[in-house]
XYZ file of C-alpha atoms in Angstrom:
725
model
C 53.219 -41.395 3.368
C 50.564 -41.299 0.686
C 51.680 -39.886 -2.643
C 49.816 -36.875 -3.981
C 47.224 -37.226 -6.704
C 48.262 -36.702 -10.285
C 46.137 -33.592 -10.539
C 48.033 -32.030 -7.671
C 51.597 -32.647 -9.061
C 53.650 -29.675 -10.205
C 55.017 -29.904 -13.749
C 58.661 -28.829 -13.222
C 59.582 -29.426 -16.862
C 56.808 -27.154 -18.134
C 57.892 -24.513 -15.710
C 61.489 -24.826 -16.903
C 60.389 -24.427 -20.512
C 58.490 -21.288 -19.608
C 61.525 -19.823 -17.925
C 63.933 -20.677 -20.731
C 61.619 -19.426 -23.427
C 61.068 -22.841 -25.078
C 57.331 -22.639 -24.481
C 54.939 -21.149 -26.999
C 54.148 -17.452 -26.830
C 52.564 -16.709 -23.406
C 49.831 -14.143 -22.570
C 49.276 -12.147 -19.413
C 45.857 -13.128 -17.970
C 43.641 -10.993 -15.697
C 42.625 -13.581 -13.121
C 39.565 -11.626 -11.848
C 38.241 -11.164 -15.395
C 38.857 -14.812 -16.217
C 37.118 -15.952 -13.043
C 34.107 -13.744 -13.792
C 33.948 -15.043 -17.359
C 34.100 -18.644 -16.128
C 31.297 -18.010 -13.605
C 29.153 -16.392 -16.289
C 29.777 -19.304 -18.637
C 28.910 -21.815 -15.954
C 25.713 -20.004 -15.078
C 24.691 -19.644 -18.703
C 25.291 -23.331 -19.335
C 23.366 -24.322 -16.247
C 26.539 -25.325 -14.447
C 27.562 -24.610 -10.847
C 27.481 -21.060 -9.485
C 29.644 -20.018 -6.542
C 27.562 -19.000 -3.548
C 29.630 -15.853 -2.976
C 29.563 -14.749 -6.602
C 27.588 -11.720 -7.816
C 25.485 -14.015 -9.972
C 24.399 -16.070 -6.958
C 23.642 -13.038 -4.807
C 21.700 -11.149 -7.470
C 18.080 -10.598 -6.379
C 15.621 -11.988 -8.920
C 13.640 -9.244 -10.588
C 10.318 -11.047 -10.526
C 9.118 -14.289 -8.967
C 5.615 -15.518 -8.277
C 6.514 -16.426 -4.705
C 7.835 -12.919 -4.145
C 4.569 -11.416 -5.345
C 2.561 -13.741 -3.105
C 4.668 -12.841 -0.083
C 4.307 -9.128 -0.764
C 2.094 -6.980 1.407
C -0.808 -5.400 -0.412
C -1.308 -1.765 0.452
C -4.912 -0.733 1.177
C -6.839 0.775 -1.715
C -8.702 3.225 0.492
C -7.171 5.185 3.355
C -7.930 4.055 6.891
C -10.387 6.878 7.572
C -12.545 5.733 4.632
C -12.580 2.099 5.742
C -13.802 2.809 9.270
C -17.194 4.296 9.941
C -16.010 5.791 13.216
C -12.915 7.372 11.645
C -14.970 8.628 8.688
C -17.416 10.203 11.099
C -14.569 11.825 13.032
C -12.992 13.094 9.805
C -16.277 14.589 8.594
C -16.889 16.119 11.995
C -13.443 17.709 11.886
C -13.940 18.992 8.321
C -17.302 20.562 9.152
C -15.909 22.071 12.342
C -12.899 23.439 10.469
C -15.151 25.014 7.826
C -17.469 26.554 10.424
C -14.543 27.919 12.426
C -12.916 29.458 9.360
C -16.210 30.990 8.194
C -17.011 32.452 11.605
C -13.451 33.752 12.011
C -13.522 35.701 8.748
C -17.155 36.785 9.166
C -16.340 38.544 12.433
C -13.491 40.378 10.702
C -15.560 41.642 7.739
C -15.488 45.295 8.943
C -11.713 45.094 9.266
C -11.355 43.671 5.761
C -13.703 46.364 4.361
C -11.647 49.132 5.976
C -8.405 47.689 4.580
C -9.922 47.526 1.088
C -11.132 51.143 1.327
C -7.694 52.368 2.404
C -5.973 50.438 -0.369
C -8.484 51.435 -3.090
C -6.758 54.740 -4.123
C -3.431 52.981 -4.542
C -5.158 50.223 -6.454
C -6.968 52.695 -8.722
C -3.667 54.425 -9.483
C -2.043 51.028 -10.283
C -4.904 50.121 -12.598
C -4.817 53.531 -14.385
C -1.032 53.589 -14.749
C -0.975 50.000 -15.893
C -3.662 50.625 -18.520
C -1.761 53.696 -19.760
C 1.496 51.756 -20.055
C -0.315 48.995 -21.922
C -2.124 51.420 -24.245
C 0.994 53.312 -25.335
C 3.265 50.248 -25.245
C 5.597 51.813 -22.691
C 6.963 48.400 -21.718
C 8.798 48.275 -25.094
C 10.299 51.743 -24.792
C 13.607 50.586 -23.189
C 14.224 48.229 -26.129
C 13.592 50.945 -28.670
C 15.890 53.334 -26.835
C 18.601 50.651 -26.847
C 18.505 50.597 -30.680
C 18.870 54.389 -30.723
C 21.966 54.188 -28.541
C 23.428 51.557 -30.836
C 22.423 53.742 -33.865
C 20.786 50.726 -35.469
C 18.232 52.401 -37.751
C 16.887 49.173 -39.227
C 15.996 47.631 -35.850
C 14.563 50.920 -34.656
C 12.255 51.182 -37.692
C 11.053 47.601 -37.153
C 10.300 48.242 -33.493
C 8.583 51.537 -34.280
C 6.304 49.924 -36.856
C 5.513 47.160 -34.345
C 4.663 49.782 -31.689
C 2.388 51.666 -34.114
C 0.452 48.478 -34.853
C 0.113 47.660 -31.162
C -0.992 51.170 -30.178
C -3.490 51.313 -33.030
C -5.070 47.988 -32.053
C -4.961 48.714 -28.319
C -6.493 52.158 -28.915
C -9.484 50.525 -30.616
C -9.867 48.084 -27.711
C -9.504 50.878 -25.148
C -12.069 53.061 -26.946
C -14.565 50.206 -27.098
C -13.992 49.374 -23.417
C -14.359 53.027 -22.418
C -17.633 53.274 -24.318
C -18.990 50.231 -22.517
C -17.828 51.669 -19.187
C -19.590 54.991 -19.902
C -22.762 53.159 -20.836
C -22.505 51.111 -17.661
C -21.991 54.275 -15.645
C -25.158 55.805 -17.109
C -27.045 52.589 -16.333
C -25.786 52.615 -12.777
C -26.747 56.247 -12.349
C -30.305 55.363 -13.379
C -30.378 52.149 -11.273
C -31.833 51.850 -7.754
C -29.774 53.069 -4.859
C -28.840 49.563 -3.611
C -27.424 48.742 -7.048
C -25.266 51.887 -7.022
C -23.903 50.976 -3.617
C -23.243 47.394 -4.785
C -21.310 48.612 -7.847
C -19.365 51.032 -5.675
C -18.500 48.241 -3.247
C -17.393 46.069 -6.156
C -15.156 48.836 -7.535
C -13.668 49.518 -4.106
C -13.034 45.774 -3.660
C -11.303 45.482 -7.032
C -9.216 48.587 -6.477
C -8.381 47.489 -2.930
C -7.212 44.071 -4.158
C -5.002 45.736 -6.786
C -3.605 48.034 -4.086
C -2.680 45.182 -1.705
C 1.010 45.161 -0.692
C 2.824 41.912 -1.437
C 3.820 41.372 2.198
C 0.440 42.281 3.755
C -2.369 39.905 2.731
C -5.961 41.021 3.122
C -7.227 38.032 5.125
C -5.924 37.030 8.532
C -4.920 33.411 9.224
C -7.775 31.470 10.809
C -5.788 28.281 11.415
C -2.031 28.245 11.891
C -0.691 25.016 10.388
C 2.658 23.924 11.814
C 5.331 23.339 9.205
C 7.100 20.035 9.737
C 10.086 18.918 7.709
C 9.613 15.852 5.548
C 11.036 12.621 6.940
C 13.563 11.170 4.500
C 15.815 8.129 4.483
C 18.907 10.316 4.900
C 17.417 11.912 8.013
C 16.568 8.506 9.497
C 19.986 7.033 8.766
C 21.708 10.075 10.270
C 19.571 9.769 13.416
C 20.289 6.046 13.775
C 24.008 6.674 13.323
C 24.198 8.881 16.435
C 22.539 6.369 18.777
C 25.854 4.832 19.772
C 24.857 1.291 18.741
C 28.026 -0.409 17.535
C 26.233 -2.662 15.043
C 24.703 0.334 13.264
C 27.857 2.458 13.421
C 30.056 -0.279 11.938
C 27.544 -1.158 9.220
C 27.190 2.475 8.134
C 30.977 2.918 8.136
C 31.344 -0.027 5.746
C 28.242 0.279 3.560
C 27.092 3.855 3.971
C 23.365 4.505 3.822
C 22.812 1.077 2.282
C 23.365 -0.450 5.731
C 19.831 0.637 6.686
C 17.188 -1.023 4.499
C 13.778 0.582 4.012
C 11.265 -2.159 3.212
C 8.667 0.337 2.000
C 8.713 3.997 0.953
C 8.481 6.541 3.764
C 4.884 7.763 3.566
C 2.397 9.929 5.390
C 0.440 7.944 7.961
C -2.152 10.093 9.671
C -0.639 13.244 11.218
C 2.920 12.039 10.746
C 5.425 9.966 8.787
C 5.917 6.201 8.826
C 9.144 4.371 8.012
C 9.527 0.564 7.888
C 13.161 -0.256 8.538
C 15.350 -3.350 8.522
C 18.232 -2.731 10.903
C 21.725 -4.137 10.240
C 22.300 -7.798 11.175
C 22.651 -8.285 14.913
C 20.801 -5.081 15.851
C 17.311 -5.472 17.317
C 14.453 -3.028 17.444
C 14.738 -3.043 21.228
C 18.240 -1.571 20.977
C 16.757 1.463 19.226
C 13.640 1.700 21.385
C 15.588 1.989 24.629
C 17.408 4.989 23.097
C 14.236 6.773 22.077
C 15.391 10.071 23.563
C 18.615 10.029 21.542
C 16.668 9.029 18.438
C 14.390 12.039 18.900
C 17.464 14.256 19.302
C 18.913 12.846 16.084
C 15.656 13.561 14.261
C 15.491 17.030 15.910
C 11.916 16.350 16.965
C 10.206 16.512 20.384
C 10.322 13.257 22.300
C 6.531 12.920 22.183
C 6.649 12.896 18.370
C 8.978 9.907 18.002
C 7.460 6.443 18.491
C 9.619 3.464 17.498
C 7.989 0.034 17.649
C 9.273 -3.470 17.056
C 7.676 -6.051 14.794
C 8.902 -9.363 16.247
C 6.430 -11.312 14.104
C 8.548 -10.291 11.087
C 11.966 -10.557 12.740
C 13.672 -8.919 15.757
C 15.481 -6.392 13.568
C 12.361 -4.925 11.929
C 11.655 -1.418 13.231
C 8.511 0.588 12.593
C 9.278 4.274 13.145
C 6.423 6.766 13.311
C 7.283 10.461 13.634
C 4.323 12.713 14.384
C 3.826 16.326 13.434
C 2.886 17.252 16.993
C 3.936 16.093 20.446
C 1.441 13.470 21.604
C 1.396 14.888 25.133
C 0.748 18.412 23.816
C -2.007 17.369 21.417
C -5.580 17.999 22.447
C -6.951 14.804 24.049
C -9.686 13.105 22.070
C -13.135 12.955 23.648
C -14.400 9.550 24.744
C -16.814 8.386 22.005
C -19.382 7.176 24.566
C -19.435 10.557 26.271
C -21.937 12.127 23.879
C -23.639 8.927 22.742
C -27.305 8.835 23.587
C -28.751 5.846 25.401
C -26.796 2.920 26.762
C -24.002 0.711 25.544
C -23.854 -2.986 24.728
C -20.826 -4.421 26.494
C -20.593 -7.145 23.846
C -19.356 -4.451 21.434
C -15.730 -3.220 21.414
C -15.007 -0.733 24.191
C -13.297 2.534 23.091
C -10.179 2.646 25.258
C -7.932 5.339 23.794
C -6.090 6.602 20.725
C -2.789 5.610 19.173
C -0.084 8.162 18.251
C -1.741 8.561 14.842
C -4.994 9.660 16.513
C -6.926 6.485 15.608
C -9.392 5.106 18.144
C -8.239 1.866 19.799
C -10.856 -0.553 21.122
C -10.815 -3.959 22.756
C -13.397 -6.610 23.618
C -14.033 -6.732 27.358
C -16.031 -10.025 27.492
C -14.023 -13.259 27.385
C -10.912 -11.550 28.703
C -9.455 -10.071 31.869
C -7.705 -6.726 31.959
C -4.457 -6.133 33.850
C -3.234 -2.529 34.252
C 0.070 -1.558 35.808
C 2.434 1.384 36.186
C 4.340 3.398 38.725
C 2.214 5.879 40.715
C 0.890 9.002 39.033
C 0.724 7.939 35.384
C -2.988 7.365 34.828
C -3.588 3.862 36.124
C -6.874 4.659 37.892
C -8.073 6.716 34.911
C -7.341 3.751 32.633
C -9.291 1.485 35.005
C -12.210 3.876 34.981
C -12.708 3.824 31.171
C -13.851 0.171 30.769
C -15.827 0.379 34.016
C -17.759 3.423 32.761
C -18.497 1.552 29.526
C -19.766 -1.397 31.579
C -21.871 0.994 33.670
C -23.668 2.175 30.515
C -24.819 -1.392 29.865
C -27.862 -1.698 32.160
C -27.614 -5.501 32.109
C -24.009 -5.631 33.365
C -23.330 -5.903 37.093
C -20.447 -3.917 38.609
C -18.334 -4.611 41.675
C -15.767 -1.908 42.449
C -13.043 -2.009 45.102
C -10.553 0.828 45.581
C -7.846 -0.371 47.980
C -6.015 2.963 47.765
C -8.905 4.822 49.347
C -8.516 8.058 47.373
C -11.934 7.852 45.734
C -10.786 7.278 42.177
C -13.753 4.979 41.532
C -16.287 6.947 43.608
C -18.403 7.994 40.574
C -19.161 4.295 39.995
C -20.516 3.793 43.510
C -24.046 4.801 42.531
C -24.281 1.953 39.982
C -22.217 -0.750 41.733
C -23.792 -3.797 43.313
C -20.773 -3.927 45.613
C -18.425 -1.093 46.470
C -15.677 -0.460 49.001
C -12.905 2.111 49.246
C -10.136 2.429 51.813
C -6.718 1.294 52.975
C -7.921 -0.401 56.151
C -8.330 -4.068 56.969
C -12.105 -3.881 56.645
C -11.869 -2.917 52.963
C -9.327 -5.670 52.363
C -11.645 -8.161 54.019
C -14.561 -6.993 51.870
C -12.406 -7.628 48.819
C -11.593 -11.111 50.081
C -15.265 -11.873 50.720
C -16.095 -10.625 47.234
C -13.538 -12.999 45.719
C -15.042 -15.868 47.708
C -18.467 -14.961 46.366
C -17.047 -14.719 42.836
C -15.669 -18.234 43.174
C -19.092 -19.513 44.176
C -20.716 -17.494 41.381
C -18.399 -19.121 38.849
C -19.405 -22.553 40.118
C -23.106 -21.644 39.873
C -22.743 -20.293 36.349
C -20.806 -23.362 35.241
C -23.676 -25.548 36.453
C -26.234 -23.396 34.623
C -24.274 -23.519 31.357
C -23.809 -27.276 31.693
C -27.578 -27.707 31.931
C -28.378 -25.646 28.834
C -29.105 -27.387 25.504
C -26.296 -27.368 22.950
C -28.521 -25.471 20.535
C -28.726 -22.622 23.060
C -25.100 -22.727 24.273
C -23.028 -24.591 21.663
C -19.600 -23.395 22.893
C -20.246 -23.832 26.640
C -19.747 -20.162 27.378
C -21.852 -17.081 27.992
C -22.967 -15.389 24.788
C -24.367 -11.859 24.413
C -27.807 -13.407 23.934
C -27.545 -15.465 27.139
C -26.269 -12.413 29.028
C -29.581 -10.649 28.265
C -31.741 -13.481 29.640
C -32.126 -12.301 33.213
C -33.704 -15.512 34.477
C -30.486 -17.427 33.842
C -28.365 -14.979 35.826
C -25.561 -15.084 33.261
C -25.275 -11.313 32.822
C -21.832 -9.729 32.478
C -20.226 -9.349 35.915
C -17.361 -6.833 35.820
C -15.172 -6.540 38.925
C -12.619 -3.721 39.340
C -9.777 -4.152 41.855
C -7.783 -0.917 41.924
C -4.435 -0.874 43.764
C -4.874 -4.607 44.214
C -1.342 -4.935 45.637
C -2.805 -3.737 48.949
C -5.021 -6.846 49.012
C -2.588 -9.413 47.634
C 0.200 -8.314 49.994
C -2.074 -8.186 53.057
C -0.539 -10.319 55.818
C -3.863 -11.935 56.750
C -5.907 -12.009 53.528
C -3.315 -11.786 50.777
C -2.575 -15.472 50.245
C -6.198 -16.570 50.057
C -7.131 -13.559 47.919
C -4.389 -14.424 45.428
C -5.516 -18.042 45.204
C -9.155 -17.046 44.707
C -8.297 -14.393 42.107
C -6.256 -16.944 40.156
C -9.168 -19.383 40.108
C -11.641 -16.686 39.069
C -9.405 -15.268 36.357
C -8.922 -18.761 34.903
C -12.557 -19.903 35.014
C -14.560 -16.698 34.806
C -13.578 -15.747 31.255
C -16.101 -18.093 29.644
C -18.678 -17.553 32.393
C -19.217 -13.826 31.895
C -17.093 -12.865 34.931
C -14.507 -10.187 34.051
C -11.729 -8.918 36.296
C -10.149 -5.495 35.817
C -7.027 -5.514 38.001
C -4.787 -2.476 38.503
C -1.528 -2.389 40.455
C 1.370 -0.008 40.976
C 3.760 -2.632 42.320
C 3.910 -5.560 39.910
C 6.108 -8.035 41.799
C 5.551 -11.672 42.731
C 4.246 -10.805 46.197
C 1.938 -7.955 45.171
C 0.727 -9.608 41.953
C 0.603 -13.423 41.980
C 2.022 -14.939 38.818
C -1.153 -16.990 38.371
C -3.100 -13.740 38.043
C -0.700 -11.911 35.737
C -0.105 -14.958 33.524
C -3.806 -15.500 32.822
C -4.820 -11.922 31.987
C -5.710 -11.876 28.299
C -5.440 -8.099 27.888
C -2.670 -6.043 29.471
C -2.007 -2.331 29.600
C 1.299 -1.072 30.941
C 1.980 2.593 31.481
C 5.387 3.847 32.556
C 7.468 1.403 34.602
C 11.093 1.621 35.645
C 12.546 -1.803 34.870
C 12.454 -4.922 32.755
C 10.993 -7.141 35.492
C 7.972 -4.907 36.041
C 7.555 -4.524 32.279
C 7.426 -8.294 31.690
C 5.176 -8.973 34.673
C 2.527 -6.728 33.154
C 3.038 -7.282 29.419
C 4.188 -10.890 29.514
C 7.433 -12.831 29.482
C 9.944 -11.713 26.824
C 7.986 -8.532 26.052
C 11.033 -6.410 26.914
C 13.261 -8.636 24.805
C 10.883 -8.259 21.846
C 11.063 -4.474 21.998
C 7.756 -3.891 23.822
C 9.137 -1.618 26.497
C 7.040 0.615 28.700
C 10.294 1.852 30.192
C 10.720 4.180 27.211
C 7.839 6.446 28.237
C 8.893 9.818 29.630
C 7.574 11.791 32.591
C 5.114 13.746 30.477
C 3.687 10.606 28.827
C 0.885 10.314 31.360
C -1.924 8.085 30.214
C 0.306 6.599 27.486
C 1.167 2.908 27.593
C 1.517 -0.349 25.713
C -1.699 -2.320 25.113
C -1.159 -6.037 24.497
C -3.844 -8.575 23.643
C -6.369 -6.237 22.029
C -4.875 -6.809 18.565
C -2.324 -9.072 16.941
C 0.467 -6.581 17.663
C 1.277 -4.503 20.721
C -0.147 -0.978 20.460
C 0.928 2.335 21.976
C -2.254 3.892 23.360
C -3.153 7.116 25.094
C -6.222 6.362 27.178
C -9.291 8.543 27.082
C -9.403 10.801 30.110
C -12.724 11.295 31.885
C -12.532 13.824 34.714
C -14.544 13.574 37.912
C -17.539 15.817 37.023
C -17.850 14.163 33.606
C -17.714 10.698 35.180
C -20.508 11.729 37.552
C -22.688 12.745 34.589
C -22.011 9.425 32.862
C -22.887 7.385 35.947
C -26.034 9.482 36.474
C -27.093 8.460 32.970
C -26.089 4.857 33.712
C -28.150 4.825 36.908
C -31.205 6.138 35.040
C -30.783 3.352 32.469
C -30.605 0.732 35.209
C -33.618 2.115 37.005
C -35.589 1.936 33.761
C -34.425 -1.645 33.157
C -34.959 -2.673 36.777
C -31.376 -3.897 37.210
C -30.199 -1.590 39.998
C -29.244 -3.805 42.951
C -26.929 -4.225 45.917
C -24.894 -1.343 47.251
C -26.408 1.073 44.714
C -29.833 0.795 46.391
C -28.547 0.530 49.950
C -28.373 -3.237 50.338
C -25.535 -4.289 52.640
C -22.917 -6.680 51.346
C -22.643 -10.157 52.925
C -20.891 -9.971 56.259
C -18.318 -12.481 57.443
C -19.616 -15.436 59.417
C -17.354 -14.621 62.350
C -15.998 -11.556 64.076
C -12.511 -11.214 62.666
C -11.349 -8.681 65.238
C -11.922 -10.959 68.293
C -11.989 -14.487 66.816
C -8.462 -15.474 67.845
C -8.867 -14.093 71.361
C -12.238 -15.834 71.761
C -10.690 -19.155 70.724
C -7.999 -18.854 73.392
C -10.742 -18.027 75.870
C -12.671 -21.254 75.226
C -9.614 -23.497 74.748
C -7.577 -23.750 77.990
C -3.807 -24.068 77.968
C -4.166 -27.656 79.217
C -5.897 -28.625 75.945
C -3.274 -28.438 73.154
C -5.664 -29.621 70.419
C -9.405 -29.387 69.899
C -11.930 -30.591 67.326
C -13.471 -27.972 65.059
C -17.025 -29.075 66.007
C -16.209 -28.723 69.692
C -14.717 -25.300 69.082
C -17.808 -24.006 67.240
C -20.038 -25.198 70.115
C -17.882 -23.464 72.722
C -17.777 -20.235 70.697
C -21.575 -20.284 70.347
C -21.881 -20.642 74.131
C -19.437 -17.740 74.596
C -21.212 -15.337 72.205
C -24.414 -16.606 70.626
C -24.968 -13.402 68.628
C -21.625 -13.615 66.869
C -21.108 -17.385 66.652
C -24.571 -18.889 66.941
C -24.746 -20.016 63.282
C -21.036 -20.730 62.862
C -20.231 -23.926 60.964
C -16.997 -25.871 60.744
C -16.402 -24.770 57.144
C -16.969 -21.133 58.058
C -14.536 -21.421 60.939
C -11.926 -22.987 58.637
C -12.345 -20.150 56.109
C -12.078 -17.521 58.855
C -8.790 -18.975 60.135
C -7.243 -19.402 56.708
C -6.113 -15.740 56.344
C -3.982 -16.216 59.460
C -2.252 -19.222 57.930
C -4.046 -21.638 60.273
C -5.358 -24.834 58.713
C -7.236 -27.740 60.247
C -5.688 -31.172 60.572
C -6.383 -34.563 62.108
C -6.814 -34.292 65.881
C -7.320 -37.210 68.239
C -9.994 -36.674 70.821
C -12.840 -38.239 72.814
C -16.453 -37.783 71.843
C -18.265 -36.573 75.015
C -21.527 -38.139 73.826
C -20.201 -41.677 73.257
C -16.958 -41.602 75.223
C -15.092 -43.113 72.252
C -11.845 -41.762 70.815
C -11.592 -40.706 67.142
C -9.589 -38.643 64.636
C -11.434 -35.544 63.380
C -10.589 -32.203 61.813
C -9.328 -29.720 64.379
C -6.727 -27.112 65.300
C -3.773 -26.702 67.641
C -4.000 -24.080 70.373
C -0.344 -23.070 69.895
C -1.077 -22.024 66.308
C -3.723 -19.625 67.626
C -1.298 -18.177 70.176
C 1.371 -17.696 67.503
C -1.136 -15.938 65.228
C -2.122 -13.556 68.031
C 1.522 -12.758 68.730
C 2.129 -12.027 65.042
C -0.993 -9.870 64.874
C -0.009 -7.859 67.928
C 3.484 -7.392 66.534
C 2.092 -6.141 63.247
C -0.281 -3.761 64.995
C 2.595 -2.499 67.078
C 4.639 -1.841 63.943
C 1.744 0.078 62.424
C 1.325 2.133 65.581
C 5.013 2.895 65.637
């Protein structure tokens, strides 16, 4: 066994001397004080400092790195740094002034009558007040008090003081009365209008003096709601009642210091803003999912309380904004493009909505794709309509609109759309599929055009606003709206191919001027292919019911980072999270454009397109491309021309037989067109051995199996039977 070190041995002899009293005089030592003194000495001498000591944990008062890392607050308020917000602020100020002026102007007779009724009381108050002042009646109680105390000396002093006051005030009153008499003579000799003006002035003055304290003369033109100031104590108390164990335990141990405020609580627009660091282990998402309880703790309406996370700082940073007025009850802001004269350049930011503070939120539509999702009835179609109406006002942008719900939500855009379809039937779904096929080809054509342009004209190999205006190149903005797209992607015949095509378009079209605006009410893997949702650069999620739907629209880990569209309540229609338009996720209430207003906007858009000569396609009555084959009878016609004794057949042979069966429908049918027509049914071509009737030689060529056609017909009939049932 290893012997202990010398430093660790216990000196028994020294201890014995201490006990027997042989040691020198001993002192009682305060160990905590000695330890603190030793730490201070070590730190002063540059020696070691314990990591858990107060000296080590003391925050430095000033460091250059701390100043550099600090966030500089803006010198000017936001409404002075934005031309649009400044214009809105000035418009509000002028409107407020005009409203107040008109309100009081219409009540001038009422105010005049009140002044006339109060004038006698006011005249009496003026006369009695002047009399009391002249004879110094306000000092009479003090003089009487000296009489009751029989203090002759004080009484004589006060009496002499009163005599001086009355003498001086009498001179002033006499001089004022003389001026008044002279003025009265002048008024009597003045024109009649002047006499009436002086009389009105006297009545006004007397009426103002006769005004009761609890009955003001003027009515209230604008009732301003009184909202209590948001303080740190109020916030801490509200967080304490959320039932989050990490917050409750921290407050129990540290009190209000458990909640750190990284900046003073300040006014931010029509509300209060608080930047909060939650206790360790508590995330902003924990608070956000209890938004209703937070609003109850703050004693504010739910629509006033908007907590947001700031994951770029750290997961526990919470930005709490508490508005003066419920966002749902506030008057919706008018769409800025509604009253704008002329058209709109789609290369500029599109006004999409307002945040809880009332600021206009915009996003760039080119070079991105927009994905919108929510449960039914929360403003998804209205949100889809806003960017499409902005695109309609650009006469050089081409619109394709498909409404797979069939309720007519996009009907106002029909008059300016090159392609348009609306309905829940298979024909509408097929038109959407054909449109996606054409978009794929259009992307390939545009890529070839861009590749052939000089680098000086197209340095970044993408469509620029300048190239979009050169009509000969055909690189104009092409904006395609697919509303209720789950009806297309989940279609048993067309869904798989439509999803594959949409994924290719959404990946390649961004740089080619092709923009997809996709809206869905069922964001699952079947109704919204992951390749589509993952490649949408801009996402807008209104109310959803669960984490999976939230992350499918807003992106993976959005729910974990506190970006939760599940927190929106039933009355938060049109309110959602917008991701991708700015560095941080934004809560936005979309602009609402009703049906008649949308019709007026599209009428203006159609006039702009007619003037520019860009009205084409469906808008001028041109039919959309039709499928190369008859979808409704194709499978049955194939079984007709392929006997049961022939299990496999070449594609070329099949096209020839179909042309002989029905030349009108299949006369120009090619092998590639036949392959594309069979793809929605899950039928693909493969190598088939057969004999060439012209040469009599056997060979392997692309073809189909007859059994696959029979199985597809059975599945189709079963599905039709289910629908009929």
